mmCIF file of C-alpha atoms in Angstrom:
data_model
loop_
_atom_site.group_PDB
_atom_site.id
_atom_site.type_symbol
_atom_site.label_atom_id
_atom_site.label_comp_id
_atom_site.label_asym_id
_atom_site.label_seq_id
_atom_site.Cartn_x
_atom_site.Cartn_y
_atom_site.Cartn_z
ATOM 1 C CA MET A 29 62.450 -9.039 90.077
ATOM 2 C CA VAL A 30 61.692 -8.907 93.787
ATOM 3 C CA ILE A 31 59.904 -12.274 94.031
ATOM 4 C CA PRO A 32 62.681 -14.340 92.349
ATOM 5 C CA ILE A 33 65.258 -12.704 94.620
ATOM 6 C CA ILE A 34 63.213 -13.391 97.759
ATOM 7 C CA GLY A 35 62.525 -16.974 96.669
ATOM 8 C CA LEU A 36 66.169 -17.742 95.981
ATOM 9 C CA SER A 37 67.306 -16.053 99.201
ATOM 10 C CA ILE A 38 64.923 -18.317 101.118
ATOM 11 C CA LEU A 39 66.337 -21.378 99.358
ATOM 12 C CA LEU A 40 69.916 -20.367 100.109
ATOM 13 C CA VAL A 41 69.082 -19.903 103.782
ATOM 14 C CA LEU A 42 67.258 -23.251 103.925
ATOM 15 C CA THR A 43 70.016 -25.234 102.271
ATOM 16 C CA SER A 44 72.689 -23.704 104.502
ATOM 17 C CA THR A 45 70.949 -23.771 107.896
ATOM 18 C CA SER A 46 67.899 -26.032 107.680
ATOM 19 C CA PRO A 47 67.781 -28.998 110.077
ATOM 20 C CA PHE A 48 65.132 -30.549 107.803
ATOM 21 C CA SER A 49 67.462 -31.353 104.940
ATOM 22 C CA LEU A 50 65.954 -34.747 104.102
ATOM 23 C CA ASP A 51 62.314 -35.371 103.240
ATOM 24 C CA SER A 52 61.393 -38.751 104.711
ATOM 25 C CA ASN A 53 58.601 -39.225 102.161
ATOM 26 C CA THR A 54 60.486 -38.480 98.970
ATOM 27 C CA GLY A 55 64.080 -38.867 100.061
ATOM 28 C CA CYS A 56 64.798 -35.470 98.548
ATOM 29 C CA ASN A 57 67.796 -33.725 100.094
ATOM 30 C CA SER A 58 67.470 -29.953 100.232
ATOM 31 C CA HIS A 59 71.195 -29.610 99.657
ATOM 32 C CA ASP A 60 70.640 -31.095 96.177
ATOM 33 C CA TRP A 61 68.015 -28.510 95.258
ATOM 34 C CA ASP A 62 68.450 -26.264 92.238
ATOM 35 C CA CYS A 63 69.457 -22.969 93.843
ATOM 36 C CA SER A 64 70.347 -21.110 90.656
ATOM 37 C CA LEU A 65 68.728 -17.794 89.791
ATOM 38 C CA HIS A 66 65.753 -18.189 87.454
ATOM 39 C CA LEU A 67 64.652 -15.019 85.661
ATOM 40 C CA PRO A 68 62.351 -14.331 82.709
ATOM 41 C CA LEU A 69 63.925 -14.425 79.254
ATOM 42 C CA TRP A 70 63.738 -10.686 78.723
ATOM 43 C CA VAL A 71 66.127 -9.942 81.595
ATOM 44 C CA SER A 72 69.585 -9.193 80.213
ATOM 45 C CA GLU A 73 72.695 -11.077 81.273
ATOM 46 C CA THR A 74 74.129 -7.840 82.687
ATOM 47 C CA GLU A 75 71.145 -7.380 85.008
ATOM 48 C CA LYS A 76 71.232 -11.046 85.975
ATOM 49 C CA ALA A 77 74.919 -10.795 86.885
ATOM 50 C CA ALA A 78 74.255 -7.681 88.978
ATOM 51 C CA ILE A 79 71.540 -9.520 90.914
ATOM 52 C CA GLU A 80 73.763 -12.545 91.491
ATOM 53 C CA ASP A 81 76.523 -10.305 92.883
ATOM 54 C CA ARG A 82 74.188 -9.041 95.609
ATOM 55 C CA LEU A 83 72.503 -12.327 96.512
ATOM 56 C CA GLU A 84 74.899 -13.161 99.326
ATOM 57 C CA GLY A 85 74.167 -9.871 101.076
ATOM 58 C CA TRP A 86 70.411 -10.273 100.684
ATOM 59 C CA THR A 87 70.608 -13.806 102.034
ATOM 60 C CA LYS A 88 72.460 -12.588 105.133
ATOM 61 C CA ASP A 89 69.821 -9.885 105.612
ATOM 62 C CA LEU A 90 67.136 -12.573 105.551
ATOM 63 C CA GLU A 91 68.992 -14.707 108.081
ATOM 64 C CA THR A 92 69.244 -11.794 110.514
ATOM 65 C CA SER A 93 65.700 -10.487 109.957
ATOM 66 C CA GLY A 94 64.115 -12.745 112.552
ATOM 67 C CA ALA A 95 61.874 -14.487 110.013
ATOM 68 C CA ASP A 96 60.827 -17.990 111.111
ATOM 69 C CA ILE A 97 62.724 -20.035 108.527
ATOM 70 C CA VAL A 98 62.355 -23.270 110.526
ATOM 71 C CA ILE A 99 58.583 -23.443 109.998
ATOM 72 C CA LEU A 100 59.019 -22.855 106.260
ATOM 73 C CA ALA A 101 61.716 -25.491 106.069
ATOM 74 C CA SER A 102 59.478 -28.065 107.711
ATOM 75 C CA CYS A 103 56.751 -27.743 105.049
ATOM 76 C CA LEU A 104 58.684 -26.972 101.866
ATOM 77 C CA LYS A 105 59.355 -30.243 100.023
ATOM 78 C CA LYS A 106 60.708 -28.832 96.760
ATOM 79 C CA PRO A 107 62.741 -25.745 95.836
ATOM 80 C CA LEU A 108 60.871 -22.565 94.939
ATOM 81 C CA ARG A 109 60.911 -21.357 91.339
ATOM 82 C CA PRO A 110 59.006 -18.456 89.761
ATOM 83 C CA LEU A 111 56.930 -18.826 86.592
ATOM 84 C CA TRP A 112 55.732 -15.764 84.675
ATOM 85 C CA ILE A 113 52.349 -15.178 83.069
ATOM 86 C CA SER A 114 51.734 -12.085 80.958
ATOM 87 C CA GLN A 115 48.704 -10.710 79.144
ATOM 88 C CA LYS A 116 49.684 -12.691 76.044
ATOM 89 C CA THR A 117 50.593 -15.980 77.717
ATOM 90 C CA VAL A 118 48.786 -18.959 76.183
ATOM 91 C CA ILE A 119 48.342 -22.002 78.417
ATOM 92 C CA TRP A 120 46.841 -25.267 77.208
ATOM 93 C CA ILE A 121 45.283 -26.708 80.351
ATOM 94 C CA ASN A 122 45.533 -30.310 79.150
ATOM 95 C CA GLU A 123 49.271 -29.929 78.569
ATOM 96 C CA VAL A 124 50.196 -28.635 82.022
ATOM 97 C CA PRO A 125 52.152 -31.374 83.856
ATOM 98 C CA ASP A 126 50.760 -32.765 87.071
ATOM 99 C CA TYR A 127 52.070 -30.807 90.032
ATOM 100 C CA ASP A 128 53.566 -33.892 91.683
ATOM 101 C CA SER A 129 55.778 -34.487 88.649
ATOM 102 C CA TRP A 130 57.468 -31.091 88.924
ATOM 103 C CA ASP A 131 60.833 -30.974 90.676
ATOM 104 C CA PHE A 132 60.115 -27.533 92.105
ATOM 105 C CA THR A 133 57.383 -25.587 93.905
ATOM 106 C CA PRO A 134 56.059 -22.988 91.448
ATOM 107 C CA ILE A 135 55.441 -19.357 92.351
ATOM 108 C CA ILE A 136 53.079 -18.034 89.690
ATOM 109 C CA LEU A 137 53.836 -14.383 88.865
ATOM 110 C CA VAL A 138 51.238 -12.493 86.846
ATOM 111 C CA SER A 139 52.693 -9.466 85.076
ATOM 112 C CA ALA A 140 50.599 -6.313 84.828
ATOM 113 C CA SER A 141 52.775 -5.053 81.977
ATOM 114 C CA SER A 142 51.938 -5.667 78.343
ATOM 115 C CA THR A 143 54.114 -7.151 75.641
ATOM 116 C CA SER A 144 55.142 -5.101 72.643
ATOM 117 C CA GLY A 145 55.941 -6.179 69.113
ATOM 118 C CA VAL A 146 58.559 -3.449 68.761
ATOM 119 C CA THR A 147 61.979 -4.129 70.227
ATOM 120 C CA GLN A 148 63.135 -1.347 72.485
ATOM 121 C CA HIS A 149 66.575 0.116 71.790
ATOM 122 C CA ARG A 150 67.672 -0.221 75.401
ATOM 123 C CA THR A 151 67.710 -4.018 75.332
ATOM 124 C CA THR A 152 69.383 -6.626 73.161
ATOM 125 C CA SER A 153 66.754 -9.235 74.013
ATOM 126 C CA GLU A 154 64.253 -10.395 71.415
ATOM 127 C CA PHE A 155 61.575 -9.710 74.008
ATOM 128 C CA SER A 156 60.230 -6.225 74.621
ATOM 129 C CA TRP A 157 57.827 -4.963 77.252
ATOM 130 C CA ASN A 158 55.843 -1.820 77.870
ATOM 131 C CA TYR A 159 56.371 -1.467 81.593
ATOM 132 C CA ILE A 160 53.559 0.069 83.644
ATOM 133 C CA PRO A 161 55.265 1.599 86.708
ATOM 134 C CA GLY A 162 53.721 0.451 89.954
ATOM 135 C CA ALA A 163 50.956 -1.491 88.219
ATOM 136 C CA GLY A 164 51.500 -4.583 90.315
ATOM 137 C CA ASP A 165 51.071 -2.964 93.736
ATOM 138 C CA ASP A 166 49.339 0.371 93.126
ATOM 139 C CA GLU A 167 45.839 -1.025 93.217
ATOM 140 C CA GLU A 168 44.246 2.417 93.205
ATOM 141 C CA SER A 169 45.138 2.718 89.522
ATOM 142 C CA TRP A 170 43.647 -0.528 88.265
ATOM 143 C CA ALA A 171 41.579 -2.395 90.877
ATOM 144 C CA ARG A 172 38.509 -0.134 90.592
ATOM 145 C CA ALA A 173 38.366 0.248 94.408
ATOM 146 C CA LEU A 174 38.285 -3.541 94.917
ATOM 147 C CA SER A 175 40.328 -4.313 98.043
ATOM 148 C CA PRO A 176 42.275 -7.588 98.475
ATOM 149 C CA ASN A 177 39.784 -8.815 101.080
ATOM 150 C CA LEU A 178 36.804 -8.090 98.844
ATOM 151 C CA PHE A 179 38.510 -9.826 95.934
ATOM 152 C CA TRP A 180 39.215 -13.040 97.820
ATOM 153 C CA ASN A 181 35.694 -13.108 99.227
ATOM 154 C CA HIS A 182 34.282 -12.954 95.704
ATOM 155 C CA ALA A 183 37.130 -14.466 93.668
ATOM 156 C CA TYR A 184 35.146 -17.350 92.148
ATOM 157 C CA ASP A 185 32.223 -15.090 91.261
ATOM 158 C CA LEU A 186 34.538 -12.630 89.515
ATOM 159 C CA ILE A 187 36.376 -15.334 87.581
ATOM 160 C CA SER A 188 33.173 -17.050 86.461
ATOM 161 C CA THR A 189 31.664 -13.726 85.392
ATOM 162 C CA GLY A 190 34.009 -13.364 82.423
ATOM 163 C CA PRO A 191 35.709 -10.273 80.978
ATOM 164 C CA ASP A 192 32.644 -8.697 79.343
ATOM 165 C CA VAL A 193 30.816 -7.871 82.570
ATOM 166 C CA CYS A 194 33.689 -8.113 85.060
ATOM 167 C CA ASN A 195 33.849 -4.356 85.658
ATOM 168 C CA GLN A 196 30.116 -4.236 86.377
ATOM 169 C CA LYS A 197 30.488 -7.116 88.840
ATOM 170 C CA VAL A 198 33.328 -5.300 90.602
ATOM 171 C CA ALA A 199 31.216 -2.137 90.821
ATOM 172 C CA ASP A 200 28.377 -4.113 92.423
ATOM 173 C CA ILE A 201 30.681 -5.690 95.019
ATOM 174 C CA VAL A 202 32.365 -2.396 95.903
ATOM 175 C CA GLU A 203 29.052 -0.566 96.229
ATOM 176 C CA LYS A 204 27.523 -3.246 98.451
ATOM 177 C CA ASP A 205 30.555 -3.038 100.724
ATOM 178 C CA ARG A 206 30.337 0.766 100.783
ATOM 179 C CA VAL A 207 26.654 0.677 101.771
ATOM 180 C CA TYR A 208 27.355 -1.939 104.453
ATOM 181 C CA ARG A 209 30.019 0.279 106.017
ATOM 182 C CA ALA A 210 27.957 3.460 105.637
ATOM 183 C CA ARG A 211 25.027 1.905 107.506
ATOM 184 C CA ARG A 212 27.367 1.247 110.415
ATOM 185 C CA GLY A 213 28.708 4.781 110.544
ATOM 186 C CA GLN A 214 32.095 3.876 109.089
ATOM 187 C CA ASP A 215 34.142 5.802 106.552
ATOM 188 C CA ALA A 216 32.461 4.966 103.240
ATOM 189 C CA PRO A 217 33.084 7.635 100.578
ATOM 190 C CA GLN A 218 31.342 7.377 97.233
ATOM 191 C CA ILE A 219 33.686 5.728 94.731
ATOM 192 C CA THR A 220 33.850 7.158 91.219
ATOM 193 C CA VAL A 221 35.694 5.066 88.659
ATOM 194 C CA LYS A 222 36.494 6.461 85.251
ATOM 195 C CA PRO A 223 35.403 3.949 82.585
ATOM 196 C CA SER A 224 38.076 2.658 80.258
ATOM 197 C CA ILE A 225 37.957 3.334 76.529
ATOM 198 C CA SER A 226 37.247 -0.321 75.803
ATOM 199 C CA GLU A 227 34.051 -0.332 77.853
ATOM 200 C CA ARG A 228 31.048 -0.188 75.558
ATOM 201 C CA SER A 229 28.632 1.198 78.143
ATOM 202 C CA PRO A 230 29.008 3.130 81.373
ATOM 203 C CA CYS A 231 28.729 1.311 84.689
ATOM 204 C CA LEU A 232 25.249 1.482 86.122
ATOM 205 C CA ASP A 233 24.505 1.930 89.800
ATOM 206 C CA PRO A 234 23.646 -1.500 91.233
ATOM 207 C CA ASP A 235 20.146 -2.099 92.541
ATOM 208 C CA LEU A 236 20.501 -2.473 96.313
ATOM 209 C CA SER A 237 16.829 -2.449 97.241
ATOM 210 C CA ASN A 238 16.530 -6.212 97.666
ATOM 211 C CA ILE A 239 20.014 -6.903 98.984
ATOM 212 C CA THR A 240 20.618 -8.355 102.426
ATOM 213 C CA ILE A 241 24.133 -7.377 103.352
ATOM 214 C CA SER A 242 26.015 -9.889 105.455
ATOM 215 C CA PRO A 243 28.770 -8.875 107.883
ATOM 216 C CA SER A 244 31.010 -11.503 106.298
ATOM 217 C CA ASP A 245 33.122 -8.773 104.676
ATOM 218 C CA GLU A 246 36.047 -9.545 106.989
ATOM 219 C CA GLU A 247 36.478 -8.207 110.428
ATOM 220 C CA CYS A 248 40.216 -8.382 110.872
ATOM 221 C CA GLY A 249 40.085 -9.027 114.637
ATOM 222 C CA ILE A 250 42.485 -7.879 117.336
ATOM 223 C CA PHE A 251 46.093 -9.050 117.075
ATOM 224 C CA TRP A 252 48.143 -9.009 120.274
ATOM 225 C CA LEU A 253 51.911 -8.652 119.927
ATOM 226 C CA GLY A 254 53.118 -11.336 122.305
ATOM 227 C CA SER A 255 53.369 -10.063 125.880
ATOM 228 C CA THR A 256 53.995 -6.413 124.963
ATOM 229 C CA ASN A 257 50.470 -5.225 125.911
ATOM 230 C CA LEU A 258 50.243 -3.812 122.360
ATOM 231 C CA ALA A 259 47.485 -4.831 119.977
ATOM 232 C CA LEU A 260 46.545 -3.990 116.380
ATOM 233 C CA GLY A 261 43.167 -3.850 114.679
ATOM 234 C CA SER A 262 40.829 -1.841 112.494
ATOM 235 C CA SER A 263 38.905 1.169 113.772
ATOM 236 C CA GLN A 264 35.684 -0.797 113.335
ATOM 237 C CA ILE A 265 36.943 -3.510 115.661
ATOM 238 C CA ALA A 266 38.141 -0.899 118.148
ATOM 239 C CA ALA A 267 34.677 0.658 118.250
ATOM 240 C CA GLU A 268 32.949 -2.692 118.724
ATOM 241 C CA ARG A 269 35.304 -4.732 120.886
ATOM 242 C CA SER A 270 37.559 -2.443 122.908
ATOM 243 C CA SER A 271 35.648 -2.691 126.181
ATOM 244 C CA ASN A 272 38.233 -5.112 127.619
ATOM 245 C CA ILE A 273 41.201 -2.994 126.510
ATOM 246 C CA ASP A 274 42.552 -0.214 128.691
ATOM 247 C CA CYS A 275 43.507 2.358 126.030
ATOM 248 C CA VAL A 276 42.855 3.051 122.340
ATOM 249 C CA LEU A 277 45.067 4.980 119.938
ATOM 250 C CA ASN A 278 42.916 5.754 116.895
ATOM 251 C CA CYS A 279 44.933 6.612 113.761
ATOM 252 C CA ASP A 280 41.921 6.643 111.433
ATOM 253 C CA GLN A 281 40.871 9.890 109.756
ATOM 254 C CA TRP A 282 37.580 9.702 111.621
ATOM 255 C CA PRO A 283 36.902 9.521 115.367
ATOM 256 C CA ILE A 284 35.206 6.481 116.843
ATOM 257 C CA SER A 285 33.020 5.885 119.866
ATOM 258 C CA VAL A 286 34.797 3.834 122.505
ATOM 259 C CA HIS A 287 33.833 2.607 125.965
ATOM 260 C CA HIS A 288 36.585 4.466 127.803
ATOM 261 C CA GLN A 289 35.467 7.340 130.005
ATOM 262 C CA GLU A 290 38.933 8.673 130.924
ATOM 263 C CA ALA A 291 40.346 11.234 128.504
ATOM 264 C CA GLU A 292 43.846 9.804 128.867
ATOM 265 C CA ALA A 293 42.641 6.386 127.725
ATOM 266 C CA TYR A 294 41.744 7.506 124.196
ATOM 267 C CA LEU A 295 43.682 9.504 121.626
ATOM 268 C CA HIS A 296 42.597 10.308 118.074
ATOM 269 C CA LEU A 297 45.338 11.162 115.576
ATOM 270 C CA PRO A 298 43.827 11.655 112.091
ATOM 271 C CA ILE A 299 46.705 10.289 110.015
ATOM 272 C CA VAL A 300 46.362 9.966 106.240
ATOM 273 C CA SER A 301 48.339 7.792 103.827
ATOM 274 C CA SER A 302 51.698 8.902 102.487
ATOM 275 C CA LYS A 303 50.169 9.328 99.027
ATOM 276 C CA MET A 304 47.944 12.099 100.384
ATOM 277 C CA ASP A 305 50.463 13.661 102.785
ATOM 278 C CA ARG A 306 54.107 12.607 102.893
ATOM 279 C CA PHE A 307 54.549 13.905 106.452
ATOM 280 C CA SER A 308 51.230 13.083 108.098
ATOM 281 C CA LEU A 309 52.529 10.024 109.936
ATOM 282 C CA PHE A 310 55.877 11.646 110.779
ATOM 283 C CA ASN A 311 54.201 14.684 112.347
ATOM 284 C CA ASN A 312 51.885 12.561 114.511
ATOM 285 C CA LEU A 313 54.378 9.970 115.744
ATOM 286 C CA PRO A 314 55.671 12.058 118.695
ATOM 287 C CA SER A 315 52.137 12.291 120.120
ATOM 288 C CA ALA A 316 51.551 8.587 119.478
ATOM 289 C CA VAL A 317 54.739 7.506 121.245
ATOM 290 C CA ASN A 318 54.110 9.838 124.203
ATOM 291 C CA PHE A 319 50.548 8.528 124.571
ATOM 292 C CA ALA A 320 51.787 4.943 124.469
ATOM 293 C CA LYS A 321 54.577 5.677 126.931
ATOM 294 C CA SER A 322 52.299 7.287 129.517
ATOM 295 C CA ASN A 323 49.901 4.338 129.453
ATOM 296 C CA LEU A 324 52.345 1.451 129.084
ATOM 297 C CA THR A 325 54.287 2.805 132.066
ATOM 298 C CA LYS A 326 51.149 2.143 134.135
ATOM 299 C CA GLY A 327 50.910 -1.424 132.830
ATOM 300 C CA ARG A 328 47.880 -0.701 130.653
ATOM 301 C CA THR A 329 46.984 -2.516 127.449
ATOM 302 C CA LEU A 330 46.928 -0.440 124.259
ATOM 303 C CA LEU A 331 45.036 -1.048 121.009
ATOM 304 C CA ILE A 332 46.366 0.832 117.978
ATOM 305 C CA CYS A 333 43.872 1.040 115.136
ATOM 306 C CA CYS A 334 43.411 2.606 111.725
ATOM 307 C CA HIS A 335 40.888 2.260 108.902
ATOM 308 C CA ASP A 336 41.901 -1.291 107.921
ATOM 309 C CA GLY A 337 44.417 -2.203 110.634
ATOM 310 C CA GLU A 338 46.997 -3.059 107.978
ATOM 311 C CA ASP A 339 49.141 -0.012 107.229
ATOM 312 C CA ILE A 340 49.142 3.159 109.330
ATOM 313 C CA SER A 341 48.439 1.426 112.648
ATOM 314 C CA VAL A 342 51.178 -1.111 111.903
ATOM 315 C CA CYS A 343 53.689 1.673 111.291
ATOM 316 C CA VAL A 344 52.656 3.526 114.461
ATOM 317 C CA CYS A 345 52.974 0.287 116.421
ATOM 318 C CA LEU A 346 56.413 -0.307 114.905
ATOM 319 C CA ALA A 347 57.582 3.147 116.013
ATOM 320 C CA ILE A 348 56.274 2.522 119.540
ATOM 321 C CA LEU A 349 57.849 -0.939 119.699
ATOM 322 C CA ILE A 350 61.276 0.339 118.663
ATOM 323 C CA SER A 351 61.124 3.489 120.812
ATOM 324 C CA LEU A 352 59.926 1.916 124.063
ATOM 325 C CA PHE A 353 60.820 -1.814 123.992
ATOM 326 C CA ASN A 354 64.096 -3.729 124.005
ATOM 327 C CA ASP A 355 65.115 -6.568 121.682
ATOM 328 C CA GLU A 356 63.325 -9.138 123.832
ATOM 329 C CA GLY A 357 60.028 -7.289 123.539
ATOM 330 C CA SER A 358 60.043 -5.986 127.103
ATOM 331 C CA PHE A 359 58.990 -2.430 127.924
ATOM 332 C CA ASP A 360 62.024 -0.423 129.096
ATOM 333 C CA ASP A 361 60.738 3.156 128.697
ATOM 334 C CA GLY A 362 63.078 3.815 125.771
ATOM 335 C CA LYS A 363 66.357 2.939 127.487
ATOM 336 C CA SER A 364 67.487 0.435 124.863
ATOM 337 C CA PHE A 365 66.575 2.762 121.996
ATOM 338 C CA SER A 366 68.460 5.714 123.467
ATOM 339 C CA GLU A 367 71.584 3.579 123.819
ATOM 340 C CA THR A 368 71.587 1.741 120.489
ATOM 341 C CA GLY A 369 69.640 3.912 118.046
ATOM 342 C CA ILE A 370 68.172 2.360 114.903
ATOM 343 C CA THR A 371 69.345 0.911 111.605
ATOM 344 C CA LYS A 372 67.323 -0.233 108.606
ATOM 345 C CA CYS A 373 68.277 -3.821 109.384
ATOM 346 C CA GLU A 374 67.029 -3.519 112.964
ATOM 347 C CA MET A 375 63.824 -1.831 111.857
ATOM 348 C CA ARG A 376 63.251 -4.629 109.358
ATOM 349 C CA ARG A 377 63.763 -7.203 112.088
ATOM 350 C CA ARG A 378 61.240 -5.489 114.365
ATOM 351 C CA LEU A 379 58.746 -5.300 111.499
ATOM 352 C CA VAL A 380 59.075 -9.051 110.997
ATOM 353 C CA TYR A 381 58.273 -9.450 114.686
ATOM 354 C CA VAL A 382 55.093 -7.364 114.298
ATOM 355 C CA CYS A 383 54.029 -9.309 111.211
ATOM 356 C CA LYS A 384 54.342 -12.619 113.080
ATOM 357 C CA PHE A 385 51.317 -11.574 115.113
ATOM 358 C CA ALA A 386 49.513 -9.110 112.833
ATOM 359 C CA ILE A 387 49.140 -11.523 109.940
ATOM 360 C CA LYS A 388 47.281 -9.033 107.729
ATOM 361 C CA ALA A 389 49.881 -6.292 108.073
ATOM 362 C CA ARG A 390 51.016 -4.715 104.824
ATOM 363 C CA PRO A 391 52.668 -1.367 105.640
ATOM 364 C CA SER A 392 53.451 0.881 102.693
ATOM 365 C CA SER A 393 56.998 1.910 101.889
ATOM 366 C CA GLY A 394 56.060 5.591 102.155
ATOM 367 C CA ASN A 395 54.874 5.190 105.737
ATOM 368 C CA LEU A 396 57.835 3.005 106.707
ATOM 369 C CA LYS A 397 60.183 5.722 105.462
ATOM 370 C CA GLN A 398 58.424 8.214 107.745
ATOM 371 C CA VAL A 399 58.875 5.863 110.695
ATOM 372 C CA PHE A 400 62.591 5.536 109.976
ATOM 373 C CA SER A 401 62.962 9.308 109.619
ATOM 374 C CA PHE A 402 61.153 9.864 112.912
ATOM 375 C CA LEU A 403 63.312 7.343 114.774
ATOM 376 C CA ASN A 404 66.490 8.910 113.399
ATOM 377 C CA SER A 405 65.317 12.370 114.442
ATOM 378 C CA GLU A 406 64.657 11.048 117.956
ATOM 379 C CA VAL A 407 68.184 9.609 118.132
ATOM 380 C CA ALA A 408 69.636 12.948 117.015
ATOM 381 C CA GLU A 409 67.802 14.752 119.809
ATOM 382 C CA VAL A 410 69.081 12.265 122.402
#
């Protein structure tokens, strides 16, 4: 239910504060948009009412988060509305209305859960679902080691392959990427995927003898956070392009070779994901903040990196930003933090600031919880 809530909260903010209320092309006034809550049919009226009761609070949280609503308002011509597609959804392509004829902007939501013919006792709805906990975002359990970047690079190939050989195609793509990274000395463990019962034959190792591997498998780049002297990136980028950066904080499990000769210009903290160790990030944050403080005080630039530059490094950067910078993004050696402390709302606002620059950031909830716990422990000590 998260997407419908976010979509409606955005609409409520737009219709109440947007300066772009009238579309000059269509004459559509945003204040006339349908801002009612649209949920799938299997959601009970009780749950719908509970969501509606909390919408005002969520909308206020969005308004104060620092998200750039003005840019969204300038390009959104119709209200957002979610549409659901399940494993049993049947769509006749020739009967889908033309997009221009719709009076809303659709958000297509694909459910990872499966429908059931047996009505569950806990609901009065005629619809019943076998819910798969975490199936939508826990890609380790269903994506067969295919990362989002790999998927989008090969999306058309995977779709055109068809369901019969899709798993084999995924295995080929993942293995090619693994070999590419292994040849460059990067972390590239052998992936073993347990075949599903429905697979008629085991996956075969792909033939890589005649493959020319291209470096087009996304290099995320270096993302500078405004004028803070902080930057985010992957460990691969740090190893290849950090010569013009003063300091590197490596949060990958594996060390990297950097161009810095001074010991104080490089720190390796082997932090693992919260699924492997719930306290790994928490235990390493004091060293990370101290390293950042000692170098930022001298006006040095700092690159924070991890395996993909999307999760752990983002959380470390968030902790540094809150601990050592004020609301305006200026380094103050922790003065502002010691005086005001931290709330979940403020941490969310700072995370939005980071994501404005690090466009590929997707920090996990487990790591964000460790950041919040660390910041609270620092306040208690002060």
